[in-house]
Short mmCIF file of C-alpha atoms in Angstrom, two decimals:
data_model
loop_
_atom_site.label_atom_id
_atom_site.label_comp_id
_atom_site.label_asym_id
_atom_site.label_seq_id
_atom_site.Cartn_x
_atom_site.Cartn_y
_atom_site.Cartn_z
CA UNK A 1 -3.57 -9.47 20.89
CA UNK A 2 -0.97 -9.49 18.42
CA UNK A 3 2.57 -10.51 17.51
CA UNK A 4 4.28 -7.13 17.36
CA UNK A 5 8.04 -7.89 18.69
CA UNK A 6 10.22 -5.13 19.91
CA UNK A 7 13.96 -4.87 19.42
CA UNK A 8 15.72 -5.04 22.65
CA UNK A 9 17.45 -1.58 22.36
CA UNK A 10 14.21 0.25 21.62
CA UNK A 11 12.79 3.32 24.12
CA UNK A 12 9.25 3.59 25.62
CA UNK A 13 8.50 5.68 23.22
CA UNK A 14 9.11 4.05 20.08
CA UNK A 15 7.53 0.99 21.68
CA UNK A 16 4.76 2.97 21.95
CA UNK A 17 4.93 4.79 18.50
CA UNK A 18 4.91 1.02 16.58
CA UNK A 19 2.46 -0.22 19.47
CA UNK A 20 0.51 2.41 17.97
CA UNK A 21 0.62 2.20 14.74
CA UNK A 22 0.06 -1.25 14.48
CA UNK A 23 -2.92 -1.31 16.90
CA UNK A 24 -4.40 1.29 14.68
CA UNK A 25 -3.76 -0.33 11.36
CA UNK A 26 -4.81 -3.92 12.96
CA UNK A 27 -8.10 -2.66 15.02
CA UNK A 28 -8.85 1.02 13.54
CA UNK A 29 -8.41 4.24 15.23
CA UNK A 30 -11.47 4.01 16.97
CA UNK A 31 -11.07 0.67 18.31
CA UNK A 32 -7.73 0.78 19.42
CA UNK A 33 -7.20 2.01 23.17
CA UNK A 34 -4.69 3.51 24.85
CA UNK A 35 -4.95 0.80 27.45
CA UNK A 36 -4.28 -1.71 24.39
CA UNK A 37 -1.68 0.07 23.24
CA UNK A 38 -0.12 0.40 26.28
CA UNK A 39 -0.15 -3.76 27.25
CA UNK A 40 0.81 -4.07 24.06
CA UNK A 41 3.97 -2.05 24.09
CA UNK A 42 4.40 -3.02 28.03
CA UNK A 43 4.04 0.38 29.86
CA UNK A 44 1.04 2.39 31.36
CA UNK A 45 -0.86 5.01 31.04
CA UNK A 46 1.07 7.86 32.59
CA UNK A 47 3.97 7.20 30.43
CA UNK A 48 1.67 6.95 27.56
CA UNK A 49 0.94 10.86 28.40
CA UNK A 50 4.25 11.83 28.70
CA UNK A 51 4.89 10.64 25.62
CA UNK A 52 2.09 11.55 23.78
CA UNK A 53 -0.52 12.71 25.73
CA UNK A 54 -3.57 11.78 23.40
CA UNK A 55 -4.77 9.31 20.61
CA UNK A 56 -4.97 11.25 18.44
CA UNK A 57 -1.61 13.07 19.08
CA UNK A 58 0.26 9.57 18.78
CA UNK A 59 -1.60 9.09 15.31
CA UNK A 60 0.16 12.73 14.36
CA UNK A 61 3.36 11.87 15.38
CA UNK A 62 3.14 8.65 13.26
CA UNK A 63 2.25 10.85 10.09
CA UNK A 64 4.99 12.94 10.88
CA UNK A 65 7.71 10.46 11.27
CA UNK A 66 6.61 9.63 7.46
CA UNK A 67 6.73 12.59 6.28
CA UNK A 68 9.97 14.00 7.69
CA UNK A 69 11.86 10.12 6.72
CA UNK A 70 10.74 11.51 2.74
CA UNK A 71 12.32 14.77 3.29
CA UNK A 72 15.77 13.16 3.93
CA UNK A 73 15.88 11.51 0.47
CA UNK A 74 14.00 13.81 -1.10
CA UNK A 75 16.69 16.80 0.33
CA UNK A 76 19.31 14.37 -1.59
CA UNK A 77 17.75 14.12 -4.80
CA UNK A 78 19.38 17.80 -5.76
CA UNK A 79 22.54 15.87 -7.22
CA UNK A 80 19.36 14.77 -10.39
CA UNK A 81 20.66 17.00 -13.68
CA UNK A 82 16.55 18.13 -13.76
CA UNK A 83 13.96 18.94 -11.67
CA UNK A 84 11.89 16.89 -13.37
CA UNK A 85 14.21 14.02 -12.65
CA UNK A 86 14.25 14.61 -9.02
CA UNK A 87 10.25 15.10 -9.06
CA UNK A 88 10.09 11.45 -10.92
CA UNK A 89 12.65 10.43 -8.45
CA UNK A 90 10.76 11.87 -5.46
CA UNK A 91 7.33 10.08 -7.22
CA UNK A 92 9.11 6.91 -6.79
CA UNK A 93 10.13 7.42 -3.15
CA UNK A 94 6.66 8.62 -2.12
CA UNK A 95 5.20 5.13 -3.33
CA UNK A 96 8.58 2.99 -2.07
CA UNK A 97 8.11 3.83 1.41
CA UNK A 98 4.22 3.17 1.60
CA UNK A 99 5.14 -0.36 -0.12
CA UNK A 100 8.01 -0.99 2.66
CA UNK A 101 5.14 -0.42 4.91
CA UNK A 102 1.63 -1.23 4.11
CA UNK A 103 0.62 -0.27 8.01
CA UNK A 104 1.47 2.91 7.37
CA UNK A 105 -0.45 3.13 3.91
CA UNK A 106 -3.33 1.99 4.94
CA UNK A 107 -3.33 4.57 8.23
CA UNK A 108 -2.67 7.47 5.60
CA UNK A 109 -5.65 6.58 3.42
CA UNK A 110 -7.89 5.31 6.04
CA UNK A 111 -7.42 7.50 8.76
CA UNK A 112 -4.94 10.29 7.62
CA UNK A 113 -8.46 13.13 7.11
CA UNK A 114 -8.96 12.58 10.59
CA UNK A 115 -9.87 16.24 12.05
CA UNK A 116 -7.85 17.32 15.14
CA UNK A 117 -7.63 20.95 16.53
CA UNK A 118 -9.36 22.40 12.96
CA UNK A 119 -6.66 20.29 10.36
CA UNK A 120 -6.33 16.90 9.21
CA UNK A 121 -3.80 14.74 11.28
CA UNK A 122 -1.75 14.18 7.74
CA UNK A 123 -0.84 17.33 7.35
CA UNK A 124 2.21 17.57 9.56
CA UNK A 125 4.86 20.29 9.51
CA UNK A 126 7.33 17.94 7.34
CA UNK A 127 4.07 17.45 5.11
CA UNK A 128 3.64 20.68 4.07
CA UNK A 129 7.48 20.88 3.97
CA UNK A 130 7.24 18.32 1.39
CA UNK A 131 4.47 20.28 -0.38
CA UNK A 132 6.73 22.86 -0.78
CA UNK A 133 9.32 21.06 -1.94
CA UNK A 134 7.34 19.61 -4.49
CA UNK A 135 5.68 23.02 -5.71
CA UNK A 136 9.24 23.98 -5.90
CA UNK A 137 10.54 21.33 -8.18
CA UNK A 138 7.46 21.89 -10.29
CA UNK A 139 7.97 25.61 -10.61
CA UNK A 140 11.08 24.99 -11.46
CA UNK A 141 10.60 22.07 -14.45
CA UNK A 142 7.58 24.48 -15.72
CA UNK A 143 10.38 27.57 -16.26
CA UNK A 144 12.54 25.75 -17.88
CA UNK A 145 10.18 24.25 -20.24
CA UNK A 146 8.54 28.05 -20.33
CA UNK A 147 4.86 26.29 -19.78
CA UNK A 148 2.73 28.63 -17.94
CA UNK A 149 0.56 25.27 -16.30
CA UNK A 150 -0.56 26.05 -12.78
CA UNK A 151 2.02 24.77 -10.18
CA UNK A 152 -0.64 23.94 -7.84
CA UNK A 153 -2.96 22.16 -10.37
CA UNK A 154 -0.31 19.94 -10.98
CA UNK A 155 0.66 19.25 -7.48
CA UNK A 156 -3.10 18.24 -7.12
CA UNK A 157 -3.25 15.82 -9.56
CA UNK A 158 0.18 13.68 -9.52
CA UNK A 159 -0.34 13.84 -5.12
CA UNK A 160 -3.74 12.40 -6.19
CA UNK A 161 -3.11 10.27 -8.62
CA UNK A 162 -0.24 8.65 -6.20
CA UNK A 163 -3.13 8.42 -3.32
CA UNK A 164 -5.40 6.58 -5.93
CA UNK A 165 -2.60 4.12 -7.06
CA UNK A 166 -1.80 3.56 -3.20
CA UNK A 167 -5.73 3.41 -2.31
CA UNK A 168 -6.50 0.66 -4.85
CA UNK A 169 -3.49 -1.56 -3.65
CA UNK A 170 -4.36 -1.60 -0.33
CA UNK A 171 -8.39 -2.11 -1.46
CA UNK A 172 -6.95 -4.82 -3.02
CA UNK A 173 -5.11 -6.68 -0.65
CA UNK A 174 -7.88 -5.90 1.88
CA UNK A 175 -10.79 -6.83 0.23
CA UNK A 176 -9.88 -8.61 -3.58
CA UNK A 177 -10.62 -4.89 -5.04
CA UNK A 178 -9.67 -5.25 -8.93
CA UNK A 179 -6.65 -4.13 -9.11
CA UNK A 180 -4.29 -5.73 -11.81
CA UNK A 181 -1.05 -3.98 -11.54
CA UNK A 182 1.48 -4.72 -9.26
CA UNK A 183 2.98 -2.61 -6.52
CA UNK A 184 6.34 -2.22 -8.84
CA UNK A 185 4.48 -1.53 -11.44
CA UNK A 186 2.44 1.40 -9.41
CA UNK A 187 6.45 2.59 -8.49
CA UNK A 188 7.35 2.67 -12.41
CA UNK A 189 4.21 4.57 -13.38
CA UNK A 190 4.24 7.26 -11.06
CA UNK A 191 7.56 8.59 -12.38
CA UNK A 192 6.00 7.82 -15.60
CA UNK A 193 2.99 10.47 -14.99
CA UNK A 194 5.50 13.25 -14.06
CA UNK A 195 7.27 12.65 -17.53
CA UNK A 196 3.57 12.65 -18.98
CA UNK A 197 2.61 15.96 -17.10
CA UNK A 198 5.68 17.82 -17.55
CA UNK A 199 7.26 19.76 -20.76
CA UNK A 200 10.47 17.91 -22.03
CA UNK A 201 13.54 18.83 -19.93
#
């Protein structure tokens, strides 16, 4: 179906995490199986359960694993002399990893508002752990610049405006979207929109 290789050393269940993922990003959520997913990372069925029990639970634990690898950086970034440093640092992370990994971009914007159990699949524990994090930083940068700008409203609109950079790549490279910046250039600007959106500091 594919040619997804595995590294000797790796465990069912990562086999079946990047089985996964790729299957998903190749065929769509929808059209990807569990019994694909399961010849393709050579196992069955009941240790598909074990592992993950569901779909949509794999697709979860795939948005998860992104979001917590961003909080070990990010947790790093409090050696920066700002917080508006570490927030254009953190900007520049956020789009670094989804350009390491254009599988994983393109599940985030494609499927990532899929609805399970009441809330959308993206929003993991380590998402809203970054969340925090960033309202944090930007509460933060705000008091020292002594701008009274809504912390949320601001979170809104650079987490958006990285989606729509990372959207428009991807709609690109699918489909011949116009799109002319490149991905580095995408990196450089969204540390360039905190420095826009935030008071001097």
């Amino acid at each position: 179906m594919s040619n997804l290789r595995f590294r000797q050393e790796m465990t069912v269940r990562d086999r079946i995490f990047q089985a996964g993922k790729h299957l998903f990003f190749l065929l769509g959520f929808e059209n990807a199986t569990i019994q694909a997913i399961c010849r393709e990372a050579g196992t069955d069925e009941p240790e598909f359960s074990q592992h993950f029990g569901s779909k949509e639970a794999l697709l979860q634990a795939i948005f998860e694993d992104a979001w917590s690898s961003l909080l070990v950086p990010a947790r790093s970034l409090q050696a920066a002399p700002s917080p508006k440093t570490r927030l254009k640092n953190l900007a520049r992370s956020i789009i670094a990893l989804f350009r390491r990994d254009p599988e994983l971009r393109d599940l985030l914007l494609f499927e990532g508002r899929r609805v399970r159990h009441g809330e959308m699949m993206m929003l993991t524990p380590s998402y809203t752990d970054l969340t925090a994090l960033i309202d944090s930083l930007l509460q933060s940068a705000l008091q020292e610049g002594s701008r009274s700008l809504e912390v949320h409203l601001l979170r809104s609109s650079l987490t958006g405006a990285f989606e729509g950079l990372l959207r428009d790549l991807a709609l690109h490279e699918r489909f011949g979207y116009p799109v002319y910046y490149s991905p580095d250039k995408a990196e450089q600007f969204a540390a360039e929109l905190v420095e826009r959106l935030l008071p001097a500091g």
